[in-house]
């Protein structure tokens, strides 16, 4: 179903996403969404649904990468399971609501939100911003509310939520490696609820390309997953050899380029 000449681009998308996921521990959505937006527009998919398809397909990839990441962090005892348990109900509600809401937001408004979030992540990486630990974790209700916000934003942006979960947990005096490990675990319920939401909200939607399951484009999903699984270990190995601050700034520059290109593919003449 994918034109042969587009397959290398999908493989490159998966490879770049997997590489940077292994390198920096970031969700692949920040790379996958803008690249898929460009590729889907080039394939002639309906202009009003290009971004929705990119978001739905991107968050579906997190289903598989989150499982791998979760196992690795659990092996290092870096997952705070009680915190994960208390965040999950809110995560599920927020992620499902965010995915359902995305179907009713115009592509223009959704792209502005996504690019704004990408700029937030880029600035955070360039400046190496970290919130100063100033308090302890709230109770179950507080974590549930935090989970709802994280899940909703992550689902709308088709990301694993690490850009929000890690700073929040560090702010609550959680040790950084445990914040990263717990964030990796949180990515799984975000991906489950978000994927179901994008499938449901796009089910039976007129004009979607063949091979779509709601707003999830299965052919692209399969190719991207193949490449990302192979590339992630390469990024993880390189992460131990290069300065993290430099890597983050390189990645932030990539985000700025991709977000500009994504907007041009949607609205450029």
PDB file of C-alpha atoms in Angstrom, residues 37-206:
ATOM      1  CA  UNK A  37       3.118  14.943   8.338  1.00  0.00           C
ATOM      2  CA  UNK A  38       5.520  15.672   5.491  1.00  0.00           C
ATOM      3  CA  UNK A  39       5.324  12.128   4.073  1.00  0.00           C
ATOM      4  CA  UNK A  40       1.543  11.845   4.324  1.00  0.00           C
ATOM      5  CA  UNK A  41       1.120  15.192   2.592  1.00  0.00           C
ATOM      6  CA  UNK A  42       3.478  14.001  -0.170  1.00  0.00           C
ATOM      7  CA  UNK A  43       1.381  10.837  -0.595  1.00  0.00           C
ATOM      8  CA  UNK A  44      -1.691  12.975  -1.184  1.00  0.00           C
ATOM      9  CA  UNK A  45      -3.612  12.037   1.959  1.00  0.00           C
ATOM     10  CA  UNK A  46      -6.578  14.347   2.767  1.00  0.00           C
ATOM     11  CA  UNK A  47      -5.107  17.658   3.916  1.00  0.00           C
ATOM     12  CA  UNK A  48      -7.549  17.982   6.805  1.00  0.00           C
ATOM     13  CA  UNK A  49      -6.563  14.571   8.206  1.00  0.00           C
ATOM     14  CA  UNK A  50      -2.796  14.487   7.591  1.00  0.00           C
ATOM     15  CA  UNK A  51      -1.889  15.684  11.076  1.00  0.00           C
ATOM     16  CA  UNK A  52      -4.501  13.493  12.793  1.00  0.00           C
ATOM     17  CA  UNK A  53      -3.080  10.441  10.999  1.00  0.00           C
ATOM     18  CA  UNK A  54       0.461  11.453  11.951  1.00  0.00           C
ATOM     19  CA  UNK A  55      -0.509  11.844  15.610  1.00  0.00           C
ATOM     20  CA  UNK A  56      -2.436   8.564  15.759  1.00  0.00           C
ATOM     21  CA  UNK A  57       0.320   6.577  14.037  1.00  0.00           C
ATOM     22  CA  UNK A  58       2.994   8.166  16.202  1.00  0.00           C
ATOM     23  CA  UNK A  59       1.356   7.353  19.517  1.00  0.00           C
ATOM     24  CA  UNK A  60       0.781   3.777  18.331  1.00  0.00           C
ATOM     25  CA  UNK A  61       4.550   3.351  17.908  1.00  0.00           C
ATOM     26  CA  UNK A  62       4.979   4.281  21.578  1.00  0.00           C
ATOM     27  CA  UNK A  63       2.978   1.162  22.533  1.00  0.00           C
ATOM     28  CA  UNK A  64       5.918  -0.980  21.485  1.00  0.00           C
ATOM     29  CA  UNK A  65       8.844   1.249  22.424  1.00  0.00           C
ATOM     30  CA  UNK A  66       7.372   1.900  25.907  1.00  0.00           C
ATOM     31  CA  UNK A  67       7.289  -1.825  26.660  1.00  0.00           C
ATOM     32  CA  UNK A  68      10.976  -2.192  25.824  1.00  0.00           C
ATOM     33  CA  UNK A  69      11.929   0.905  27.808  1.00  0.00           C
ATOM     34  CA  UNK A  70       9.813  -0.163  30.781  1.00  0.00           C
ATOM     35  CA  UNK A  71      11.547  -3.552  30.981  1.00  0.00           C
ATOM     36  CA  UNK A  72      14.991  -1.967  30.867  1.00  0.00           C
ATOM     37  CA  UNK A  73      14.268   0.560  33.625  1.00  0.00           C
ATOM     38  CA  UNK A  74      12.549  -2.068  35.783  1.00  0.00           C
ATOM     39  CA  UNK A  75      15.663  -4.230  35.543  1.00  0.00           C
ATOM     40  CA  UNK A  76      17.627  -1.314  37.035  1.00  0.00           C
ATOM     41  CA  UNK A  77      14.983  -0.858  39.771  1.00  0.00           C
ATOM     42  CA  UNK A  78      14.336   2.685  38.580  1.00  0.00           C
ATOM     43  CA  UNK A  79      10.523   2.495  38.390  1.00  0.00           C
ATOM     44  CA  UNK A  80       8.546   3.790  41.371  1.00  0.00           C
ATOM     45  CA  UNK A  81       5.571   1.465  41.009  1.00  0.00           C
ATOM     46  CA  UNK A  82       3.402   3.113  43.742  1.00  0.00           C
ATOM     47  CA  UNK A  83       3.781   6.446  41.918  1.00  0.00           C
ATOM     48  CA  UNK A  84       3.029   4.744  38.611  1.00  0.00           C
ATOM     49  CA  UNK A  85      -0.092   3.175  40.164  1.00  0.00           C
ATOM     50  CA  UNK A  86      -1.414   6.520  41.412  1.00  0.00           C
ATOM     51  CA  UNK A  87      -0.644   8.370  38.168  1.00  0.00           C
ATOM     52  CA  UNK A  88      -2.210   5.742  35.882  1.00  0.00           C
ATOM     53  CA  UNK A  89      -5.972   6.409  36.415  1.00  0.00           C
ATOM     54  CA  UNK A  90      -5.504  10.083  35.561  1.00  0.00           C
ATOM     55  CA  UNK A  91      -3.140   9.193  32.706  1.00  0.00           C
ATOM     56  CA  UNK A  92      -5.740   6.895  31.141  1.00  0.00           C
ATOM     57  CA  UNK A  93      -8.530   9.463  31.451  1.00  0.00           C
ATOM     58  CA  UNK A  94      -6.406  12.348  30.172  1.00  0.00           C
ATOM     59  CA  UNK A  95      -4.865  10.408  27.283  1.00  0.00           C
ATOM     60  CA  UNK A  96      -8.199   9.034  26.094  1.00  0.00           C
ATOM     61  CA  UNK A  97      -9.843  12.453  26.353  1.00  0.00           C
ATOM     62  CA  UNK A  98      -6.922  14.124  24.558  1.00  0.00           C
ATOM     63  CA  UNK A  99      -7.103  11.680  21.654  1.00  0.00           C
ATOM     64  CA  UNK A 100     -10.873  12.070  21.344  1.00  0.00           C
ATOM     65  CA  UNK A 101     -10.549  15.850  21.542  1.00  0.00           C
ATOM     66  CA  UNK A 102      -7.916  15.881  18.784  1.00  0.00           C
ATOM     67  CA  UNK A 103     -10.465  14.579  16.274  1.00  0.00           C
ATOM     68  CA  UNK A 104     -12.596  17.700  16.838  1.00  0.00           C
ATOM     69  CA  UNK A 105      -9.753  20.213  16.565  1.00  0.00           C
ATOM     70  CA  UNK A 106      -8.838  21.659  13.188  1.00  0.00           C
ATOM     71  CA  UNK A 107      -5.509  20.706  11.662  1.00  0.00           C
ATOM     72  CA  UNK A 108      -4.351  24.317  11.930  1.00  0.00           C
ATOM     73  CA  UNK A 109      -5.090  24.582  15.658  1.00  0.00           C
ATOM     74  CA  UNK A 110      -3.650  21.134  16.314  1.00  0.00           C
ATOM     75  CA  UNK A 111      -0.445  21.921  14.417  1.00  0.00           C
ATOM     76  CA  UNK A 112      -0.014  25.170  16.358  1.00  0.00           C
ATOM     77  CA  UNK A 113      -0.380  23.251  19.630  1.00  0.00           C
ATOM     78  CA  UNK A 114       2.061  20.562  18.526  1.00  0.00           C
ATOM     79  CA  UNK A 115       4.694  22.998  17.258  1.00  0.00           C
ATOM     80  CA  UNK A 116       4.324  25.030  20.454  1.00  0.00           C
ATOM     81  CA  UNK A 117       4.984  21.909  22.487  1.00  0.00           C
ATOM     82  CA  UNK A 118       7.991  21.049  20.315  1.00  0.00           C
ATOM     83  CA  UNK A 119       9.392  24.528  20.930  1.00  0.00           C
ATOM     84  CA  UNK A 120       8.873  24.029  24.675  1.00  0.00           C
ATOM     85  CA  UNK A 121      10.856  20.773  24.548  1.00  0.00           C
ATOM     86  CA  UNK A 122      13.555  22.386  22.384  1.00  0.00           C
ATOM     87  CA  UNK A 123      14.014  25.364  24.728  1.00  0.00           C
ATOM     88  CA  UNK A 124      14.088  23.011  27.705  1.00  0.00           C
ATOM     89  CA  UNK A 125      16.919  21.047  26.083  1.00  0.00           C
ATOM     90  CA  UNK A 126      18.906  24.033  24.789  1.00  0.00           C
ATOM     91  CA  UNK A 127      18.851  25.748  28.184  1.00  0.00           C
ATOM     92  CA  UNK A 128      19.184  22.412  30.051  1.00  0.00           C
ATOM     93  CA  UNK A 129      16.350  23.591  32.288  1.00  0.00           C
ATOM     94  CA  UNK A 130      15.582  21.562  35.373  1.00  0.00           C
ATOM     95  CA  UNK A 131      13.071  22.579  38.034  1.00  0.00           C
ATOM     96  CA  UNK A 132      14.541  23.006  41.484  1.00  0.00           C
ATOM     97  CA  UNK A 133      13.271  20.285  43.838  1.00  0.00           C
ATOM     98  CA  UNK A 134      11.044  22.147  46.250  1.00  0.00           C
ATOM     99  CA  UNK A 135       8.422  19.739  47.558  1.00  0.00           C
ATOM    100  CA  UNK A 136       7.412  16.122  48.042  1.00  0.00           C
ATOM    101  CA  UNK A 137       5.045  13.991  46.005  1.00  0.00           C
ATOM    102  CA  UNK A 138       1.369  14.733  46.628  1.00  0.00           C
ATOM    103  CA  UNK A 139      -1.152  12.109  47.687  1.00  0.00           C
ATOM    104  CA  UNK A 140      -3.143   9.823  45.432  1.00  0.00           C
ATOM    105  CA  UNK A 141      -5.606  12.564  44.434  1.00  0.00           C
ATOM    106  CA  UNK A 142      -2.847  15.014  43.564  1.00  0.00           C
ATOM    107  CA  UNK A 143      -1.013  12.427  41.475  1.00  0.00           C
ATOM    108  CA  UNK A 144      -4.283  11.530  39.758  1.00  0.00           C
ATOM    109  CA  UNK A 145      -4.834  15.164  38.762  1.00  0.00           C
ATOM    110  CA  UNK A 146      -1.227  15.486  37.589  1.00  0.00           C
ATOM    111  CA  UNK A 147      -1.644  12.282  35.577  1.00  0.00           C
ATOM    112  CA  UNK A 148      -4.753  13.644  33.868  1.00  0.00           C
ATOM    113  CA  UNK A 149      -2.907  16.768  32.723  1.00  0.00           C
ATOM    114  CA  UNK A 150       0.164  14.805  31.600  1.00  0.00           C
ATOM    115  CA  UNK A 151      -1.956  12.215  29.779  1.00  0.00           C
ATOM    116  CA  UNK A 152      -4.070  14.820  28.008  1.00  0.00           C
ATOM    117  CA  UNK A 153      -1.149  16.904  26.761  1.00  0.00           C
ATOM    118  CA  UNK A 154       0.919  13.838  25.823  1.00  0.00           C
ATOM    119  CA  UNK A 155      -1.979  12.370  23.853  1.00  0.00           C
ATOM    120  CA  UNK A 156      -2.635  15.597  21.964  1.00  0.00           C
ATOM    121  CA  UNK A 157       1.071  15.801  21.112  1.00  0.00           C
ATOM    122  CA  UNK A 158       1.378  12.016  20.501  1.00  0.00           C
ATOM    123  CA  UNK A 159       4.313  11.670  22.904  1.00  0.00           C
ATOM    124  CA  UNK A 160       5.175   9.394  25.774  1.00  0.00           C
ATOM    125  CA  UNK A 161       4.866  12.199  28.288  1.00  0.00           C
ATOM    126  CA  UNK A 162       8.492  12.284  29.434  1.00  0.00           C
ATOM    127  CA  UNK A 163       8.835  16.011  28.693  1.00  0.00           C
ATOM    128  CA  UNK A 164       6.233  16.625  31.405  1.00  0.00           C
ATOM    129  CA  UNK A 165       6.547  13.630  33.740  1.00  0.00           C
ATOM    130  CA  UNK A 166      10.298  13.856  34.373  1.00  0.00           C
ATOM    131  CA  UNK A 167      10.356  17.593  35.296  1.00  0.00           C
ATOM    132  CA  UNK A 168       7.262  17.142  37.478  1.00  0.00           C
ATOM    133  CA  UNK A 169       8.719  14.209  39.427  1.00  0.00           C
ATOM    134  CA  UNK A 170      12.108  15.932  39.828  1.00  0.00           C
ATOM    135  CA  UNK A 171      10.266  19.003  41.133  1.00  0.00           C
ATOM    136  CA  UNK A 172       8.708  16.692  43.720  1.00  0.00           C
ATOM    137  CA  UNK A 173      12.150  15.582  44.923  1.00  0.00           C
ATOM    138  CA  UNK A 174      12.214  12.260  43.064  1.00  0.00           C
ATOM    139  CA  UNK A 175      15.755  11.268  42.110  1.00  0.00           C
ATOM    140  CA  UNK A 176      16.406  11.879  38.378  1.00  0.00           C
ATOM    141  CA  UNK A 177      17.049   8.251  37.390  1.00  0.00           C
ATOM    142  CA  UNK A 178      13.855   7.179  39.166  1.00  0.00           C
ATOM    143  CA  UNK A 179      11.948  10.046  37.524  1.00  0.00           C
ATOM    144  CA  UNK A 180      13.142   8.863  34.101  1.00  0.00           C
ATOM    145  CA  UNK A 181      12.332   5.221  34.872  1.00  0.00           C
ATOM    146  CA  UNK A 182       8.873   6.031  36.185  1.00  0.00           C
ATOM    147  CA  UNK A 183       8.250   8.300  33.200  1.00  0.00           C
ATOM    148  CA  UNK A 184       9.115   5.400  30.894  1.00  0.00           C
ATOM    149  CA  UNK A 185       6.523   3.269  32.686  1.00  0.00           C
ATOM    150  CA  UNK A 186       3.939   6.046  32.426  1.00  0.00           C
ATOM    151  CA  UNK A 187       4.438   6.052  28.650  1.00  0.00           C
ATOM    152  CA  UNK A 188       2.667   2.686  28.375  1.00  0.00           C
ATOM    153  CA  UNK A 189      -0.805   3.709  29.670  1.00  0.00           C
ATOM    154  CA  UNK A 190      -0.501   6.958  27.689  1.00  0.00           C
ATOM    155  CA  UNK A 191       0.127   4.949  24.530  1.00  0.00           C
ATOM    156  CA  UNK A 192      -2.663   2.429  25.244  1.00  0.00           C
ATOM    157  CA  UNK A 193      -5.332   5.031  25.934  1.00  0.00           C
ATOM    158  CA  UNK A 194      -4.076   7.401  23.244  1.00  0.00           C
ATOM    159  CA  UNK A 195      -3.984   4.726  20.548  1.00  0.00           C
ATOM    160  CA  UNK A 196      -7.471   3.501  21.417  1.00  0.00           C
ATOM    161  CA  UNK A 197      -8.702   7.084  21.363  1.00  0.00           C
ATOM    162  CA  UNK A 198      -7.235   7.830  17.928  1.00  0.00           C
ATOM    163  CA  UNK A 199      -8.602   4.553  16.552  1.00  0.00           C
ATOM    164  CA  UNK A 200     -12.065   5.239  17.968  1.00  0.00           C
ATOM    165  CA  UNK A 201     -12.254   8.895  16.942  1.00  0.00           C
ATOM    166  CA  UNK A 202     -11.126   8.087  13.392  1.00  0.00           C
ATOM    167  CA  UNK A 203     -13.229   4.952  12.962  1.00  0.00           C
ATOM    168  CA  UNK A 204     -15.283   5.144   9.774  1.00  0.00           C
ATOM    169  CA  UNK A 205     -13.970   8.631   9.039  1.00  0.00           C
ATOM    170  CA  UNK A 206     -14.499   9.338   5.325  1.00  0.00           C
TER     171      UNK A 206
END
